[in-house]
Amino acid sequence: MKSWPIYIAIAGGVYLFNNFTAADRDDNGNIVSEGQINAFNIRIGDCFNDAASTPTGEDYELSNVAGIPCAEPHDNEVYAVFDVSVASFPGEDQMSELAFDSCLKRFEPFVGKDYQSSSLDIMTMYPTQGSWAQADREVICAVYDMTLAKLEGSVEGSAL
């Protein structure tokens, strides 16, 4: 019972940290100042930078990305967000393939150029077995420059 004040203080600290480090959005939902975006709050048109270091492994679950206004140089731009419609978790490799194939179908309508002749590549974020057990069904599709150069402005309709 004596530890309740500690738990409340920690929870309050986490809440304040998340609110003060979160990206700000304007009335249209566009990011206007950089900060963290919760993975479940990512929207089409959001731009973000890669993490300084990214853990690897099947159990890695992304919880935040470093959101940044698209007018500033950035690593990635989100072009599709959708839920997968499979009855059960198909396995890591199959989920990765399903996410990529689904993102590939959405690539040309957003970029304005087919994937094969584009200078952009696809990054997918998709449910892991652990997040699936918590009702996560969301796939996020983002584009980045194949040479890893920073993108400037939105790539929507850019035909890059």
GROMACS .gro file of C-alpha atoms in nm:
model
  160
    1MET     CA    1   0.000   0.000   0.000
    2LYS     CA    2   0.286   0.238   0.068
    3SER     CA    3   0.398   0.213  -0.295
    4TRP     CA    4   0.079   0.370  -0.444
    5PRO     CA    5   0.221   0.725  -0.427
    6ILE     CA    6   0.527   0.605  -0.618
    7TYR     CA    7   0.313   0.444  -0.890
    8ILE     CA    8   0.100   0.756  -0.918
    9ALA     CA    9   0.412   0.976  -0.945
   10ILE     CA   10   0.559   0.751  -1.217
   11ALA     CA   11   0.232   0.747  -1.412
   12GLY     CA   12   0.208   1.125  -1.386
   13GLY     CA   13   0.568   1.162  -1.505
   14VAL     CA   14   0.507   0.936  -1.805
   15TYR     CA   15   0.190   1.130  -1.891
   16LEU     CA   16   0.370   1.466  -1.874
   17PHE     CA   17   0.670   1.338  -2.072
   18ASN     CA   18   0.446   1.204  -2.349
   19ASN     CA   19   0.244   1.527  -2.368
   20PHE     CA   20   0.549   1.754  -2.375
   21THR     CA   21   0.739   1.546  -2.633
   22ALA     CA   22   0.442   1.479  -2.864
   23ALA     CA   23   0.432   1.627  -3.212
   24ASP     CA   24   0.192   1.919  -3.249
   25ARG     CA   25  -0.075   1.914  -3.520
   26ASP     CA   26  -0.270   2.200  -3.676
   27ASP     CA   27  -0.650   2.205  -3.716
   28ASN     CA   28  -0.617   1.998  -4.036
   29GLY     CA   29  -0.414   1.730  -3.858
   30ASN     CA   30  -0.081   1.820  -4.020
   31ILE     CA   31   0.231   1.800  -3.805
   32VAL     CA   32   0.353   2.153  -3.736
   33SER     CA   33   0.630   2.086  -3.484
   34GLU     CA   34   0.842   1.779  -3.439
   35GLY     CA   35   0.786   1.532  -3.161
   36GLN     CA   36   0.682   1.178  -3.090
   37ILE     CA   37   0.377   1.021  -3.255
   38ASN     CA   38   0.221   0.714  -3.100
   39ALA     CA   39   0.219   0.432  -3.358
   40PHE     CA   40  -0.160   0.406  -3.328
   41ASN     CA   41  -0.200   0.778  -3.405
   42ILE     CA   42  -0.001   0.781  -3.729
   43ARG     CA   43  -0.197   0.928  -4.020
   44ILE     CA   44  -0.166   0.933  -4.397
   45GLY     CA   45   0.060   1.224  -4.488
   46ASP     CA   46   0.262   1.213  -4.164
   47CYS     CA   47   0.635   1.250  -4.212
   48PHE     CA   48   0.886   1.106  -3.968
   49ASN     CA   49   1.254   1.036  -3.919
   50ASP     CA   50   1.419   0.704  -3.852
   51ALA     CA   51   1.513   0.623  -3.495
   52ALA     CA   52   1.879   0.673  -3.406
   53SER     CA   53   1.895   0.301  -3.334
   54THR     CA   54   1.630   0.042  -3.393
   55PRO     CA   55   1.621  -0.288  -3.204
   56THR     CA   56   1.580  -0.591  -3.426
   57GLY     CA   57   1.407  -0.923  -3.376
   58GLU     CA   58   1.064  -1.070  -3.416
   59ASP     CA   59   0.946  -0.943  -3.079
   60TYR     CA   60   1.031  -0.578  -3.145
   61GLU     CA   61   0.723  -0.361  -3.128
   62LEU     CA   62   0.735   0.001  -3.241
   63SER     CA   63   0.543   0.231  -3.011
   64ASN     CA   64   0.642   0.581  -3.136
   65VAL     CA   65   0.800   0.751  -3.436
   66ALA     CA   66   0.978   1.087  -3.455
   67GLY     CA   67   0.718   1.301  -3.633
   68ILE     CA   68   0.833   1.606  -3.826
   69PRO     CA   69   0.661   1.859  -4.054
   70CYS     CA   70   0.684   1.739  -4.415
   71ALA     CA   71   0.821   2.081  -4.518
   72GLU     CA   72   1.140   1.993  -4.328
   73PRO     CA   73   1.386   1.728  -4.455
   74HIS     CA   74   1.264   1.389  -4.335
   75ASP     CA   75   1.327   1.016  -4.384
   76ASN     CA   76   0.977   0.878  -4.442
   77GLU     CA   77   0.622   0.972  -4.538
   78VAL     CA   78   0.314   0.767  -4.454
   79TYR     CA   79   0.094   0.700  -4.757
   80ALA     CA   80  -0.149   0.436  -4.632
   81VAL     CA   81  -0.292   0.314  -4.302
   82PHE     CA   82  -0.537   0.023  -4.291
   83ASP     CA   83  -0.636  -0.285  -4.095
   84VAL     CA   84  -0.557  -0.632  -4.227
   85SER     CA   85  -0.854  -0.861  -4.270
   86VAL     CA   86  -0.727  -1.204  -4.177
   87ALA     CA   87  -0.892  -1.416  -3.911
   88SER     CA   88  -0.578  -1.511  -3.719
   89PHE     CA   89  -0.213  -1.411  -3.703
   90PRO     CA   90  -0.055  -1.578  -4.006
   91GLY     CA   91   0.302  -1.578  -3.874
   92GLU     CA   92   0.577  -1.317  -3.896
   93ASP     CA   93   0.691  -1.394  -4.253
   94GLN     CA   94   0.338  -1.414  -4.390
   95MET     CA   95   0.236  -1.092  -4.211
   96SER     CA   96   0.540  -0.916  -4.355
   97GLU     CA   97   0.451  -1.037  -4.705
   98LEU     CA   98   0.083  -0.946  -4.665
   99ALA     CA   99   0.175  -0.596  -4.545
  100PHE     CA  100   0.422  -0.538  -4.829
  101ASP     CA  101   0.186  -0.666  -5.099
  102SER     CA  102  -0.098  -0.451  -4.962
  103CYS     CA  103   0.128  -0.144  -4.946
  104LEU     CA  104   0.254  -0.211  -5.298
  105LYS     CA  105  -0.104  -0.190  -5.430
  106ARG     CA  106  -0.142   0.152  -5.267
  107PHE     CA  107   0.198   0.288  -5.382
  108GLU     CA  108   0.131   0.411  -5.737
  109PRO     CA  109  -0.198   0.590  -5.659
  110PHE     CA  110  -0.016   0.795  -5.392
  111VAL     CA  111   0.322   0.856  -5.555
  112GLY     CA  112   0.200   0.884  -5.915
  113LYS     CA  113   0.457   0.639  -6.049
  114ASP     CA  114   0.482   0.261  -6.045
  115TYR     CA  115   0.705   0.104  -5.781
  116GLN     CA  116   0.950  -0.059  -6.026
  117SER     CA  117   1.050   0.270  -6.190
  118SER     CA  118   1.029   0.485  -5.877
  119SER     CA  119   1.327   0.612  -5.679
  120LEU     CA  120   1.126   0.548  -5.362
  121ASP     CA  121   1.104   0.230  -5.161
  122ILE     CA  122   0.841   0.095  -4.923
  123MET     CA  123   0.867   0.055  -4.548
  124THR     CA  124   0.593  -0.135  -4.369
  125MET     CA  125   0.491  -0.144  -4.005
  126TYR     CA  126   0.255  -0.426  -3.916
  127PRO     CA  127   0.125  -0.629  -3.623
  128THR     CA  128   0.357  -0.866  -3.442
  129GLN     CA  129   0.228  -1.177  -3.276
  130GLY     CA  130   0.239  -0.993  -2.942
  131SER     CA  131   0.050  -0.687  -3.065
  132TRP     CA  132  -0.198  -0.908  -3.254
  133ALA     CA  133  -0.294  -1.063  -2.919
  134GLN     CA  134  -0.382  -0.709  -2.806
  135ALA     CA  135  -0.617  -0.655  -3.106
  136ASP     CA  136  -0.363  -0.473  -3.326
  137ARG     CA  137  -0.456  -0.518  -3.695
  138GLU     CA  138  -0.309  -0.196  -3.835
  139VAL     CA  139  -0.060  -0.179  -4.122
  140ILE     CA  140   0.125   0.144  -4.195
  141CYS     CA  141   0.287   0.203  -4.534
  142ALA     CA  142   0.558   0.465  -4.571
  143VAL     CA  143   0.795   0.563  -4.850
  144TYR     CA  144   1.160   0.662  -4.830
  145ASP     CA  145   1.432   0.748  -5.081
  146MET     CA  146   1.627   0.438  -5.192
  147THR     CA  147   1.955   0.628  -5.158
  148LEU     CA  148   1.853   0.721  -4.802
  149ALA     CA  149   1.858   1.089  -4.895
  150LYS     CA  150   1.617   1.305  -4.698
  151LEU     CA  151   1.281   1.374  -4.860
  152GLU     CA  152   1.170   1.736  -4.886
  153GLY     CA  153   0.802   1.817  -4.898
  154SER     CA  154   0.536   1.558  -4.962
  155VAL     CA  155   0.595   1.289  -5.224
  156GLU     CA  156   0.221   1.262  -5.292
  157GLY     CA  157   0.176   1.286  -5.669
  158SER     CA  158   0.547   1.360  -5.713
  159ALA     CA  159   0.616   1.076  -5.961
  160LEU     CA  160   0.957   1.025  -5.796
   0.00000   0.00000   0.00000
